């Protein structure tokens, strides 16, 4: 809607501008004259100098026989604005009445012309010299902007193709490492790719920097969707912006867990700052979970990471020893955990699918895809872990009460929304009925008035008795 | 394929071909699409360039128009709007250069 209104406004502006241009063209001799006076005068100077020089020579011995010709040619030189005698000039469109005074002054001083003749060619020549350089300067000035912009456009075009290819290469490198034959996803999922059939394409290109990979056919989960959001390498302006504001290539894995497979688990882990913002912004973490301090007496994640969980028990069960040794422990984090950004396991996920796991990693170069092998291996590990995990009765009781409250609130919100919708519909219906009644009443009034007028007219008319003629 | 390997590996094989669901893309409402700032800026610059007769504005409008085309997603949805903007901005710049 905003785009349409904007387009209409600009159309109106365009039309008004066109009209202005058209109106300006009609008064070519007057208003446009002032803007283009220098150009016209320079044109005249260009076209006229040879004849003026020859004619001035001819006019010297015989000024009288051809005063009009010489005056007509000299006048434009002497006067900066070309207000010449209409008899000899091509500007027949001008109104003669506008230049009433001019012919008298020129005729009265024919001798002065001879004196000015020598001066005029000089002035003409100087004027000639003056205008071309300025014209050239103008030309030179104006071309700078054009050249710069055309160069930028060419750079944009080249960068588009180069950036596009780079992004595609990166996406294909990831797919070759993790989604092709005998790779981790091939061993874990029966259906890979976005289409139907065996030879479906692995990656879906949503945009020049967004690629999606889908896998399905595994225990405990419906499927997995990996979204690669790469830097906008195809867009030069974004590239320049990213030099100032750093940006990373990211990959997000969404695992859709089965209803029966996942118990009440709300768990998240991220780097310290990111974890704080996550806990405040993400709805289910806000409601059910809080940042868990590292427990004493057991191994825990590196200090860089913060854990958000419903309870310490759940947090402890999610962070197993294998995970700590492989990725999240102090030693392993330095080597393998650099590209880790966040993970979020929840059965109360806001959105369509409630039971979900989200993993976010940053993507390395095409040549360094091995860096995230262990991180990607976390995904099937966690699918199995969470799929098999069952809470203890105590923890379950705690979580149940919280979820019941959440369910009740959600139900109340739904009911409120439904009531509001019903009220809106009722109000709309009332409005329609009122409008219809108003219309009807207006029509009824009109009909009554018409009838009354007809009656009055009938009364005014004399009654003509008619009788049948036999 | 997994059946041919026999029951020994099936216990360890997490794959379940029967449970596989094909991909269904999530429908994106046109309101949720990210705002095309570069297209908007292109139109503003084009109009201002014509009104105030600044050549730089007209050229920047073309550049931003090219950027919005480059960032186009969902070819079917956006092509109409962006093609309108594409035809619109160069026509504005032509007006500017003629006058």
mmCIF file with all atom_site columns, N, CA and C in Angstrom, chain A residues 3 6 10-11 13-14 18 145-146 149 152 160 186-191 194 204 207-208 210 212 214 216-219 222 225 234-235 237 254 256, chain B residues 11 13-17 19-23 26 36 40 43-44 47 50-51 55-56 59 62-63 66-67 70-71 73 81 84 88 92 95 97 99:
data_model
loop_
_atom_site.group_PDB
_atom_site.id
_atom_site.type_symbol
_atom_site.label_atom_id
_atom_site.label_alt_id
_atom_site.label_comp_id
_atom_site.label_asym_id
_atom_site.label_entity_id
_atom_site.label_seq_id
_atom_site.pdbx_PDB_ins_code
_atom_site.Cartn_x
_atom_site.Cartn_y
_atom_site.Cartn_z
_atom_site.occupancy
_atom_site.B_iso_or_equiv
_atom_site.pdbx_formal_charge
_atom_site.auth_seq_id
_atom_site.auth_comp_id
_atom_site.auth_asym_id
_atom_site.auth_atom_id
_atom_site.pdbx_PDB_model_num
ATOM 1   N N  . UNK A 1 3   ? 3.892  1.497   -1.035  1.00 0.00 ? 3   UNK A N  1
ATOM 2   C CA . UNK A 1 3   ? 4.622  1.616   -2.295  1.00 0.00 ? 3   UNK A CA 1
ATOM 3   C C  . UNK A 1 3   ? 3.695  2.161   -3.383  1.00 0.00 ? 3   UNK A C  1
ATOM 4   N N  . UNK A 1 6   ? 3.113  5.823   -2.878  1.00 0.00 ? 6   UNK A N  1
ATOM 5   C CA . UNK A 1 6   ? 4.328  6.545   -3.244  1.00 0.00 ? 6   UNK A CA 1
ATOM 6   C C  . UNK A 1 6   ? 4.451  6.660   -4.745  1.00 0.00 ? 6   UNK A C  1
ATOM 7   N N  . UNK A 1 10  ? 4.535  10.124  -7.001  1.00 0.00 ? 10  UNK A N  1
ATOM 8   C CA . UNK A 1 10  ? 5.626  10.434  -7.912  1.00 0.00 ? 10  UNK A CA 1
ATOM 9   C C  . UNK A 1 10  ? 5.120  10.576  -9.333  1.00 0.00 ? 10  UNK A C  1
ATOM 10  N N  . UNK A 1 11  ? 4.083  9.810   -9.705  1.00 0.00 ? 11  UNK A N  1
ATOM 11  C CA . UNK A 1 11  ? 3.470  9.947   -11.032 1.00 0.00 ? 11  UNK A CA 1
ATOM 12  C C  . UNK A 1 11  ? 2.906  11.354  -11.183 1.00 0.00 ? 11  UNK A C  1
ATOM 13  N N  . UNK A 1 13  ? 3.800  13.988  -9.564  1.00 0.00 ? 13  UNK A N  1
ATOM 14  C CA . UNK A 1 13  ? 4.933  14.925  -9.661  1.00 0.00 ? 13  UNK A CA 1
ATOM 15  C C  . UNK A 1 13  ? 5.482  14.948  -11.077 1.00 0.00 ? 13  UNK A C  1
ATOM 16  N N  . UNK A 1 14  ? 5.624  13.757  -11.657 1.00 0.00 ? 14  UNK A N  1
ATOM 17  C CA . UNK A 1 14  ? 6.145  13.645  -13.033 1.00 0.00 ? 14  UNK A CA 1
ATOM 18  C C  . UNK A 1 14  ? 5.266  14.390  -14.001 1.00 0.00 ? 14  UNK A C  1
ATOM 19  N N  . UNK A 1 18  ? 6.193  17.490  -16.354 1.00 0.00 ? 18  UNK A N  1
ATOM 20  C CA . UNK A 1 18  ? 6.014  17.478  -17.806 1.00 0.00 ? 18  UNK A CA 1
ATOM 21  C C  . UNK A 1 18  ? 5.277  18.730  -18.257 1.00 0.00 ? 18  UNK A C  1
ATOM 22  N N  . UNK A 1 145 ? 31.366 13.305  -12.887 1.00 0.00 ? 145 UNK A N  1
ATOM 23  C CA . UNK A 1 145 ? 30.318 12.577  -12.147 1.00 0.00 ? 145 UNK A CA 1
ATOM 24  C C  . UNK A 1 145 ? 29.874 11.352  -12.941 1.00 0.00 ? 145 UNK A C  1
ATOM 25  N N  . UNK A 1 146 ? 29.658 11.569  -14.246 1.00 0.00 ? 146 UNK A N  1
ATOM 26  C CA . UNK A 1 146 ? 29.201 10.444  -15.080 1.00 0.00 ? 146 UNK A CA 1
ATOM 27  C C  . UNK A 1 146 ? 30.211 9.311   -15.073 1.00 0.00 ? 146 UNK A C  1
ATOM 28  N N  . UNK A 1 149 ? 30.231 7.499   -11.703 1.00 0.00 ? 149 UNK A N  1
ATOM 29  C CA . UNK A 1 149 ? 29.044 6.664   -11.487 1.00 0.00 ? 149 UNK A CA 1
ATOM 30  C C  . UNK A 1 149 ? 29.023 5.453   -12.406 1.00 0.00 ? 149 UNK A C  1
ATOM 31  N N  . UNK A 1 152 ? 31.354 2.995   -10.994 1.00 0.00 ? 152 UNK A N  1
ATOM 32  C CA . UNK A 1 152 ? 30.777 2.327   -9.820  1.00 0.00 ? 152 UNK A CA 1
ATOM 33  C C  . UNK A 1 152 ? 29.762 1.281   -10.233 1.00 0.00 ? 152 UNK A C  1
ATOM 34  N N  . UNK A 1 160 ? 28.790 -8.351  -8.405  1.00 0.00 ? 160 UNK A N  1
ATOM 35  C CA . UNK A 1 160 ? 27.598 -9.201  -8.333  1.00 0.00 ? 160 UNK A CA 1
ATOM 36  C C  . UNK A 1 160 ? 27.946 -10.620 -8.749  1.00 0.00 ? 160 UNK A C  1
ATOM 37  N N  . UNK A 1 186 ? 24.199 -38.025 5.460   1.00 0.00 ? 186 UNK A N  1
ATOM 38  C CA . UNK A 1 186 ? 23.796 -39.157 4.643   1.00 0.00 ? 186 UNK A CA 1
ATOM 39  C C  . UNK A 1 186 ? 23.663 -40.414 5.496   1.00 0.00 ? 186 UNK A C  1
ATOM 40  N N  . UNK A 1 187 ? 24.521 -40.517 6.525   1.00 0.00 ? 187 UNK A N  1
ATOM 41  C CA . UNK A 1 187 ? 24.464 -41.696 7.401   1.00 0.00 ? 187 UNK A CA 1
ATOM 42  C C  . UNK A 1 187 ? 23.326 -41.599 8.409   1.00 0.00 ? 187 UNK A C  1
ATOM 43  N N  . UNK A 1 188 ? 22.844 -40.385 8.642   1.00 0.00 ? 188 UNK A N  1
ATOM 44  C CA . UNK A 1 188 ? 21.829 -40.212 9.677   1.00 0.00 ? 188 UNK A CA 1
ATOM 45  C C  . UNK A 1 188 ? 20.425 -40.048 9.161   1.00 0.00 ? 188 UNK A C  1
ATOM 46  N N  . UNK A 1 189 ? 20.262 -39.591 7.930   1.00 0.00 ? 189 UNK A N  1
ATOM 47  C CA . UNK A 1 189 ? 18.927 -39.321 7.410   1.00 0.00 ? 189 UNK A CA 1
ATOM 48  C C  . UNK A 1 189 ? 18.727 -40.069 6.115   1.00 0.00 ? 189 UNK A C  1
ATOM 49  N N  . UNK A 1 190 ? 17.505 -40.553 5.899   1.00 0.00 ? 190 UNK A N  1
ATOM 50  C CA . UNK A 1 190 ? 17.261 -41.311 4.677   1.00 0.00 ? 190 UNK A CA 1
ATOM 51  C C  . UNK A 1 190 ? 16.919 -40.392 3.510   1.00 0.00 ? 190 UNK A C  1
ATOM 52  N N  . UNK A 1 191 ? 16.247 -39.307 3.774   1.00 0.00 ? 191 UNK A N  1
ATOM 53  C CA . UNK A 1 191 ? 15.880 -38.387 2.696   1.00 0.00 ? 191 UNK A CA 1
ATOM 54  C C  . UNK A 1 191 ? 16.713 -37.122 2.825   1.00 0.00 ? 191 UNK A C  1
ATOM 55  N N  . UNK A 1 194 ? 15.815 -31.223 -1.172  1.00 0.00 ? 194 UNK A N  1
ATOM 56  C CA . UNK A 1 194 ? 14.623 -30.400 -1.133  1.00 0.00 ? 194 UNK A CA 1
ATOM 57  C C  . UNK A 1 194 ? 13.541 -30.879 -2.083  1.00 0.00 ? 194 UNK A C  1
ATOM 58  N N  . UNK A 1 204 ? 18.700 -25.649 -1.531  1.00 0.00 ? 204 UNK A N  1
ATOM 59  C CA . UNK A 1 204 ? 17.696 -24.754 -2.102  1.00 0.00 ? 204 UNK A CA 1
ATOM 60  C C  . UNK A 1 204 ? 18.222 -23.332 -1.989  1.00 0.00 ? 204 UNK A C  1
ATOM 61  N N  . UNK A 1 207 ? 17.962 -17.106 -1.804  1.00 0.00 ? 207 UNK A N  1
ATOM 62  C CA . UNK A 1 207 ? 18.438 -15.797 -2.252  1.00 0.00 ? 207 UNK A CA 1
ATOM 63  C C  . UNK A 1 207 ? 19.909 -15.986 -2.596  1.00 0.00 ? 207 UNK A C  1
ATOM 64  N N  . UNK A 1 208 ? 20.541 -14.948 -3.065  1.00 0.00 ? 208 UNK A N  1
ATOM 65  C CA . UNK A 1 208 ? 21.942 -15.085 -3.466  1.00 0.00 ? 208 UNK A CA 1
ATOM 66  C C  . UNK A 1 208 ? 22.852 -15.383 -2.284  1.00 0.00 ? 208 UNK A C  1
ATOM 67  N N  . UNK A 1 210 ? 21.351 -16.892 0.732   1.00 0.00 ? 210 UNK A N  1
ATOM 68  C CA . UNK A 1 210 ? 20.627 -17.777 1.647   1.00 0.00 ? 210 UNK A CA 1
ATOM 69  C C  . UNK A 1 210 ? 20.427 -19.126 0.962   1.00 0.00 ? 210 UNK A C  1
ATOM 70  N N  . UNK A 1 212 ? 19.324 -23.336 1.682   1.00 0.00 ? 212 UNK A N  1
ATOM 71  C CA . UNK A 1 212 ? 18.663 -24.228 2.640   1.00 0.00 ? 212 UNK A CA 1
ATOM 72  C C  . UNK A 1 212 ? 18.933 -25.675 2.281   1.00 0.00 ? 212 UNK A C  1
ATOM 73  N N  . UNK A 1 214 ? 17.632 -29.623 3.520   1.00 0.00 ? 214 UNK A N  1
ATOM 74  C CA . UNK A 1 214 ? 16.614 -30.340 4.282   1.00 0.00 ? 214 UNK A CA 1
ATOM 75  C C  . UNK A 1 214 ? 16.962 -31.820 4.346   1.00 0.00 ? 214 UNK A C  1
ATOM 76  N N  . UNK A 1 216 ? 15.419 -35.615 6.180   1.00 0.00 ? 216 UNK A N  1
ATOM 77  C CA . UNK A 1 216 ? 14.333 -36.228 6.927   1.00 0.00 ? 216 UNK A CA 1
ATOM 78  C C  . UNK A 1 216 ? 14.526 -37.736 6.955   1.00 0.00 ? 216 UNK A C  1
ATOM 79  N N  . UNK A 1 217 ? 13.754 -38.391 7.824   1.00 0.00 ? 217 UNK A N  1
ATOM 80  C CA . UNK A 1 217 ? 13.826 -39.844 7.891   1.00 0.00 ? 217 UNK A CA 1
ATOM 81  C C  . UNK A 1 217 ? 14.802 -40.317 8.932   1.00 0.00 ? 217 UNK A C  1
ATOM 82  N N  . UNK A 1 218 ? 14.551 -39.945 10.161  1.00 0.00 ? 218 UNK A N  1
ATOM 83  C CA . UNK A 1 218 ? 15.387 -40.404 11.276  1.00 0.00 ? 218 UNK A CA 1
ATOM 84  C C  . UNK A 1 218 ? 14.515 -40.598 12.493  1.00 0.00 ? 218 UNK A C  1
ATOM 85  N N  . UNK A 1 219 ? 15.038 -41.419 13.396  1.00 0.00 ? 219 UNK A N  1
ATOM 86  C CA . UNK A 1 219 ? 14.279 -41.629 14.625  1.00 0.00 ? 219 UNK A CA 1
ATOM 87  C C  . UNK A 1 219 ? 14.283 -40.362 15.474  1.00 0.00 ? 219 UNK A C  1
ATOM 88  N N  . UNK A 1 222 ? 11.143 -35.358 13.028  1.00 0.00 ? 222 UNK A N  1
ATOM 89  C CA . UNK A 1 222 ? 10.508 -35.261 11.709  1.00 0.00 ? 222 UNK A CA 1
ATOM 90  C C  . UNK A 1 222 ? 11.531 -34.980 10.640  1.00 0.00 ? 222 UNK A C  1
ATOM 91  N N  . UNK A 1 225 ? 16.273 -28.850 9.144   1.00 0.00 ? 225 UNK A N  1
ATOM 92  C CA . UNK A 1 225 ? 16.411 -27.812 8.114   1.00 0.00 ? 225 UNK A CA 1
ATOM 93  C C  . UNK A 1 225 ? 17.620 -26.959 8.464   1.00 0.00 ? 225 UNK A C  1
ATOM 94  N N  . UNK A 1 234 ? 27.524 -10.469 -3.017  1.00 0.00 ? 234 UNK A N  1
ATOM 95  C CA . UNK A 1 234 ? 27.133 -10.018 -4.345  1.00 0.00 ? 234 UNK A CA 1
ATOM 96  C C  . UNK A 1 234 ? 26.818 -8.525  -4.375  1.00 0.00 ? 234 UNK A C  1
ATOM 97  N N  . UNK A 1 235 ? 26.631 -7.925  -3.220  1.00 0.00 ? 235 UNK A N  1
ATOM 98  C CA . UNK A 1 235 ? 26.216 -6.527  -3.139  1.00 0.00 ? 235 UNK A CA 1
ATOM 99  C C  . UNK A 1 235 ? 27.393 -5.690  -2.652  1.00 0.00 ? 235 UNK A C  1
ATOM 100 N N  . UNK A 1 237 ? 27.714 -2.536  -1.971  1.00 0.00 ? 237 UNK A N  1
ATOM 101 C CA . UNK A 1 237 ? 27.442 -1.582  -0.889  1.00 0.00 ? 237 UNK A CA 1
ATOM 102 C C  . UNK A 1 237 ? 27.399 -2.320  0.459   1.00 0.00 ? 237 UNK A C  1
ATOM 103 N N  . UNK A 1 254 ? 17.686 -26.348 12.318  1.00 0.00 ? 254 UNK A N  1
ATOM 104 C CA . UNK A 1 254 ? 16.428 -26.509 13.056  1.00 0.00 ? 254 UNK A CA 1
ATOM 105 C C  . UNK A 1 254 ? 16.036 -27.973 12.985  1.00 0.00 ? 254 UNK A C  1
ATOM 106 N N  . UNK A 1 256 ? 13.233 -30.680 14.027  1.00 0.00 ? 256 UNK A N  1
ATOM 107 C CA . UNK A 1 256 ? 11.840 -30.803 14.472  1.00 0.00 ? 256 UNK A CA 1
ATOM 108 C C  . UNK A 1 256 ? 11.669 -32.148 15.151  1.00 0.00 ? 256 UNK A C  1
ATOM 109 N N  . UNK B 2 11  ? 19.990 -51.796 13.905  1.00 0.00 ? 11  UNK B N  1
ATOM 110 C CA . UNK B 2 11  ? 19.857 -51.317 15.284  1.00 0.00 ? 11  UNK B CA 1
ATOM 111 C C  . UNK B 2 11  ? 20.658 -50.043 15.492  1.00 0.00 ? 11  UNK B C  1
ATOM 112 N N  . UNK B 2 13  ? 21.569 -48.128 12.945  1.00 0.00 ? 13  UNK B N  1
ATOM 113 C CA . UNK B 2 13  ? 21.258 -47.175 11.891  1.00 0.00 ? 13  UNK B CA 1
ATOM 114 C C  . UNK B 2 13  ? 20.086 -46.293 12.339  1.00 0.00 ? 13  UNK B C  1
ATOM 115 N N  . UNK B 2 14  ? 20.351 -45.038 12.500  1.00 0.00 ? 14  UNK B N  1
ATOM 116 C CA . UNK B 2 14  ? 19.272 -44.163 12.977  1.00 0.00 ? 14  UNK B CA 1
ATOM 117 C C  . UNK B 2 14  ? 18.259 -43.807 11.905  1.00 0.00 ? 14  UNK B C  1
ATOM 118 N N  . UNK B 2 15  ? 18.537 -44.185 10.665  1.00 0.00 ? 15  UNK B N  1
ATOM 119 C CA . UNK B 2 15  ? 17.643 -43.752 9.586   1.00 0.00 ? 15  UNK B CA 1
ATOM 120 C C  . UNK B 2 15  ? 16.321 -44.508 9.631   1.00 0.00 ? 15  UNK B C  1
ATOM 121 N N  . UNK B 2 16  ? 15.273 -43.770 9.295   1.00 0.00 ? 16  UNK B N  1
ATOM 122 C CA . UNK B 2 16  ? 13.948 -44.392 9.194   1.00 0.00 ? 16  UNK B CA 1
ATOM 123 C C  . UNK B 2 16  ? 13.316 -43.918 7.894   1.00 0.00 ? 16  UNK B C  1
ATOM 124 N N  . UNK B 2 17  ? 13.532 -44.659 6.833   1.00 0.00 ? 17  UNK B N  1
ATOM 125 C CA . UNK B 2 17  ? 13.015 -44.204 5.535   1.00 0.00 ? 17  UNK B CA 1
ATOM 126 C C  . UNK B 2 17  ? 11.494 -44.028 5.530   1.00 0.00 ? 17  UNK B C  1
ATOM 127 N N  . UNK B 2 19  ? 9.669  -42.935 7.868   1.00 0.00 ? 19  UNK B N  1
ATOM 128 C CA . UNK B 2 19  ? 9.257  -41.714 8.572   1.00 0.00 ? 19  UNK B CA 1
ATOM 129 C C  . UNK B 2 19  ? 9.647  -40.447 7.826   1.00 0.00 ? 19  UNK B C  1
ATOM 130 N N  . UNK B 2 20  ? 10.226 -40.592 6.648   1.00 0.00 ? 20  UNK B N  1
ATOM 131 C CA . UNK B 2 20  ? 10.711 -39.411 5.926   1.00 0.00 ? 20  UNK B CA 1
ATOM 132 C C  . UNK B 2 20  ? 9.548  -38.586 5.400   1.00 0.00 ? 20  UNK B C  1
ATOM 133 N N  . UNK B 2 21  ? 9.652  -37.275 5.650   1.00 0.00 ? 21  UNK B N  1
ATOM 134 C CA . UNK B 2 21  ? 8.624  -36.363 5.128   1.00 0.00 ? 21  UNK B CA 1
ATOM 135 C C  . UNK B 2 21  ? 9.269  -35.436 4.117   1.00 0.00 ? 21  UNK B C  1
ATOM 136 N N  . UNK B 2 22  ? 8.634  -35.209 2.995   1.00 0.00 ? 22  UNK B N  1
ATOM 137 C CA . UNK B 2 22  ? 9.248  -34.288 2.032   1.00 0.00 ? 22  UNK B CA 1
ATOM 138 C C  . UNK B 2 22  ? 9.187  -32.844 2.525   1.00 0.00 ? 22  UNK B C  1
ATOM 139 N N  . UNK B 2 23  ? 10.037 -32.044 1.952   1.00 0.00 ? 23  UNK B N  1
ATOM 140 C CA . UNK B 2 23  ? 10.171 -30.655 2.391   1.00 0.00 ? 23  UNK B CA 1
ATOM 141 C C  . UNK B 2 23  ? 8.979  -29.830 1.926   1.00 0.00 ? 23  UNK B C  1
ATOM 142 N N  . UNK B 2 26  ? 8.012  -23.046 4.020   1.00 0.00 ? 26  UNK B N  1
ATOM 143 C CA . UNK B 2 26  ? 7.106  -22.244 4.845   1.00 0.00 ? 26  UNK B CA 1
ATOM 144 C C  . UNK B 2 26  ? 6.563  -21.087 4.042   1.00 0.00 ? 26  UNK B C  1
ATOM 145 N N  . UNK B 2 36  ? 12.417 -3.194  1.486   1.00 0.00 ? 36  UNK B N  1
ATOM 146 C CA . UNK B 2 36  ? 13.387 -2.909  0.424   1.00 0.00 ? 36  UNK B CA 1
ATOM 147 C C  . UNK B 2 36  ? 13.842 -1.460  0.560   1.00 0.00 ? 36  UNK B C  1
ATOM 148 N N  . UNK B 2 40  ? 13.463 2.016   -1.982  1.00 0.00 ? 40  UNK B N  1
ATOM 149 C CA . UNK B 2 40  ? 12.826 3.224   -1.464  1.00 0.00 ? 40  UNK B CA 1
ATOM 150 C C  . UNK B 2 40  ? 13.743 4.427   -1.630  1.00 0.00 ? 40  UNK B C  1
ATOM 151 N N  . UNK B 2 43  ? 13.953 5.582   -5.248  1.00 0.00 ? 43  UNK B N  1
ATOM 152 C CA . UNK B 2 43  ? 12.831 6.395   -5.720  1.00 0.00 ? 43  UNK B CA 1
ATOM 153 C C  . UNK B 2 43  ? 12.939 7.824   -5.183  1.00 0.00 ? 43  UNK B C  1
ATOM 154 N N  . UNK B 2 44  ? 13.285 7.949   -3.905  1.00 0.00 ? 44  UNK B N  1
ATOM 155 C CA . UNK B 2 44  ? 13.410 9.292   -3.314  1.00 0.00 ? 44  UNK B CA 1
ATOM 156 C C  . UNK B 2 44  ? 14.498 10.090  -4.009  1.00 0.00 ? 44  UNK B C  1
ATOM 157 N N  . UNK B 2 47  ? 13.403 11.190  -7.567  1.00 0.00 ? 47  UNK B N  1
ATOM 158 C CA . UNK B 2 47  ? 12.456 12.317  -7.557  1.00 0.00 ? 47  UNK B CA 1
ATOM 159 C C  . UNK B 2 47  ? 13.175 13.604  -7.163  1.00 0.00 ? 47  UNK B C  1
ATOM 160 N N  . UNK B 2 50  ? 15.318 14.949  -9.986  1.00 0.00 ? 50  UNK B N  1
ATOM 161 C CA . UNK B 2 50  ? 14.571 15.613  -11.050 1.00 0.00 ? 50  UNK B CA 1
ATOM 162 C C  . UNK B 2 50  ? 14.060 16.964  -10.578 1.00 0.00 ? 50  UNK B C  1
ATOM 163 N N  . UNK B 2 51  ? 13.596 17.011  -9.344  1.00 0.00 ? 51  UNK B N  1
ATOM 164 C CA . UNK B 2 51  ? 13.006 18.268  -8.859  1.00 0.00 ? 51  UNK B CA 1
ATOM 165 C C  . UNK B 2 51  ? 14.062 19.347  -8.659  1.00 0.00 ? 51  UNK B C  1
ATOM 166 N N  . UNK B 2 55  ? 22.444 16.124  -10.651 1.00 0.00 ? 55  UNK B N  1
ATOM 167 C CA . UNK B 2 55  ? 22.799 14.937  -11.427 1.00 0.00 ? 55  UNK B CA 1
ATOM 168 C C  . UNK B 2 55  ? 23.222 13.792  -10.516 1.00 0.00 ? 55  UNK B C  1
ATOM 169 N N  . UNK B 2 56  ? 23.920 14.156  -9.442  1.00 0.00 ? 56  UNK B N  1
ATOM 170 C CA . UNK B 2 56  ? 24.412 13.121  -8.528  1.00 0.00 ? 56  UNK B CA 1
ATOM 171 C C  . UNK B 2 56  ? 23.241 12.304  -7.986  1.00 0.00 ? 56  UNK B C  1
ATOM 172 N N  . UNK B 2 59  ? 22.053 9.798   -10.535 1.00 0.00 ? 59  UNK B N  1
ATOM 173 C CA . UNK B 2 59  ? 22.981 8.670   -10.691 1.00 0.00 ? 59  UNK B CA 1
ATOM 174 C C  . UNK B 2 59  ? 22.926 7.749   -9.476  1.00 0.00 ? 59  UNK B C  1
ATOM 175 N N  . UNK B 2 62  ? 20.036 5.470   -9.729  1.00 0.00 ? 62  UNK B N  1
ATOM 176 C CA . UNK B 2 62  ? 20.269 4.298   -10.579 1.00 0.00 ? 62  UNK B CA 1
ATOM 177 C C  . UNK B 2 62  ? 21.078 3.252   -9.824  1.00 0.00 ? 62  UNK B C  1
ATOM 178 N N  . UNK B 2 63  ? 22.069 3.712   -9.061  1.00 0.00 ? 63  UNK B N  1
ATOM 179 C CA . UNK B 2 63  ? 22.923 2.770   -8.323  1.00 0.00 ? 63  UNK B CA 1
ATOM 180 C C  . UNK B 2 63  ? 22.099 2.008   -7.288  1.00 0.00 ? 63  UNK B C  1
ATOM 181 N N  . UNK B 2 66  ? 19.912 -0.550  -8.893  1.00 0.00 ? 66  UNK B N  1
ATOM 182 C CA . UNK B 2 66  ? 20.670 -1.757  -9.226  1.00 0.00 ? 66  UNK B CA 1
ATOM 183 C C  . UNK B 2 66  ? 20.883 -2.600  -7.978  1.00 0.00 ? 66  UNK B C  1
ATOM 184 N N  . UNK B 2 67  ? 21.125 -1.958  -6.840  1.00 0.00 ? 67  UNK B N  1
ATOM 185 C CA . UNK B 2 67  ? 21.332 -2.722  -5.609  1.00 0.00 ? 67  UNK B CA 1
ATOM 186 C C  . UNK B 2 67  ? 20.062 -3.450  -5.187  1.00 0.00 ? 67  UNK B C  1
ATOM 187 N N  . UNK B 2 70  ? 19.703 -6.448  -7.234  1.00 0.00 ? 70  UNK B N  1
ATOM 188 C CA . UNK B 2 70  ? 20.660 -7.487  -6.859  1.00 0.00 ? 70  UNK B CA 1
ATOM 189 C C  . UNK B 2 70  ? 20.195 -8.234  -5.614  1.00 0.00 ? 70  UNK B C  1
ATOM 190 N N  . UNK B 2 71  ? 19.532 -7.519  -4.677  1.00 0.00 ? 71  UNK B N  1
ATOM 191 C CA . UNK B 2 71  ? 19.112 -8.146  -3.435  1.00 0.00 ? 71  UNK B CA 1
ATOM 192 C C  . UNK B 2 71  ? 17.737 -8.756  -3.515  1.00 0.00 ? 71  UNK B C  1
ATOM 193 N N  . UNK B 2 73  ? 14.722 -11.111 -3.604  1.00 0.00 ? 73  UNK B N  1
ATOM 194 C CA . UNK B 2 73  ? 14.397 -12.494 -3.245  1.00 0.00 ? 73  UNK B CA 1
ATOM 195 C C  . UNK B 2 73  ? 13.047 -12.819 -3.840  1.00 0.00 ? 73  UNK B C  1
ATOM 196 N N  . UNK B 2 81  ? 7.383  -5.473  -8.626  1.00 0.00 ? 81  UNK B N  1
ATOM 197 C CA . UNK B 2 81  ? 7.640  -4.187  -7.977  1.00 0.00 ? 81  UNK B CA 1
ATOM 198 C C  . UNK B 2 81  ? 8.985  -3.626  -8.383  1.00 0.00 ? 81  UNK B C  1
ATOM 199 N N  . UNK B 2 84  ? 8.979  -2.311  -11.906 1.00 0.00 ? 84  UNK B N  1
ATOM 200 C CA . UNK B 2 84  ? 8.344  -0.991  -11.948 1.00 0.00 ? 84  UNK B CA 1
ATOM 201 C C  . UNK B 2 84  ? 9.333  0.077   -11.534 1.00 0.00 ? 84  UNK B C  1
ATOM 202 N N  . UNK B 2 88  ? 11.014 3.094   -13.685 1.00 0.00 ? 88  UNK B N  1
ATOM 203 C CA . UNK B 2 88  ? 10.656 4.404   -13.188 1.00 0.00 ? 88  UNK B CA 1
ATOM 204 C C  . UNK B 2 88  ? 11.872 5.290   -12.990 1.00 0.00 ? 88  UNK B C  1
ATOM 205 N N  . UNK B 2 92  ? 13.038 8.869   -14.851 1.00 0.00 ? 92  UNK B N  1
ATOM 206 C CA . UNK B 2 92  ? 13.240 10.114  -14.111 1.00 0.00 ? 92  UNK B CA 1
ATOM 207 C C  . UNK B 2 92  ? 14.580 10.731  -14.449 1.00 0.00 ? 92  UNK B C  1
ATOM 208 N N  . UNK B 2 95  ? 14.589 12.431  -17.790 1.00 0.00 ? 95  UNK B N  1
ATOM 209 C CA . UNK B 2 95  ? 13.955 13.753  -17.709 1.00 0.00 ? 95  UNK B CA 1
ATOM 210 C C  . UNK B 2 95  ? 14.965 14.789  -17.250 1.00 0.00 ? 95  UNK B C  1
ATOM 211 N N  . UNK B 2 97  ? 18.233 14.740  -17.451 1.00 0.00 ? 97  UNK B N  1
ATOM 212 C CA . UNK B 2 97  ? 19.300 15.053  -18.398 1.00 0.00 ? 97  UNK B CA 1
ATOM 213 C C  . UNK B 2 97  ? 18.781 15.862  -19.581 1.00 0.00 ? 97  UNK B C  1
ATOM 214 N N  . UNK B 2 99  ? 16.276 18.068  -19.458 1.00 0.00 ? 99  UNK B N  1
ATOM 215 C CA . UNK B 2 99  ? 16.062 19.451  -19.019 1.00 0.00 ? 99  UNK B CA 1
ATOM 216 C C  . UNK B 2 99  ? 17.383 20.038  -18.578 1.00 0.00 ? 99  UNK B C  1
#
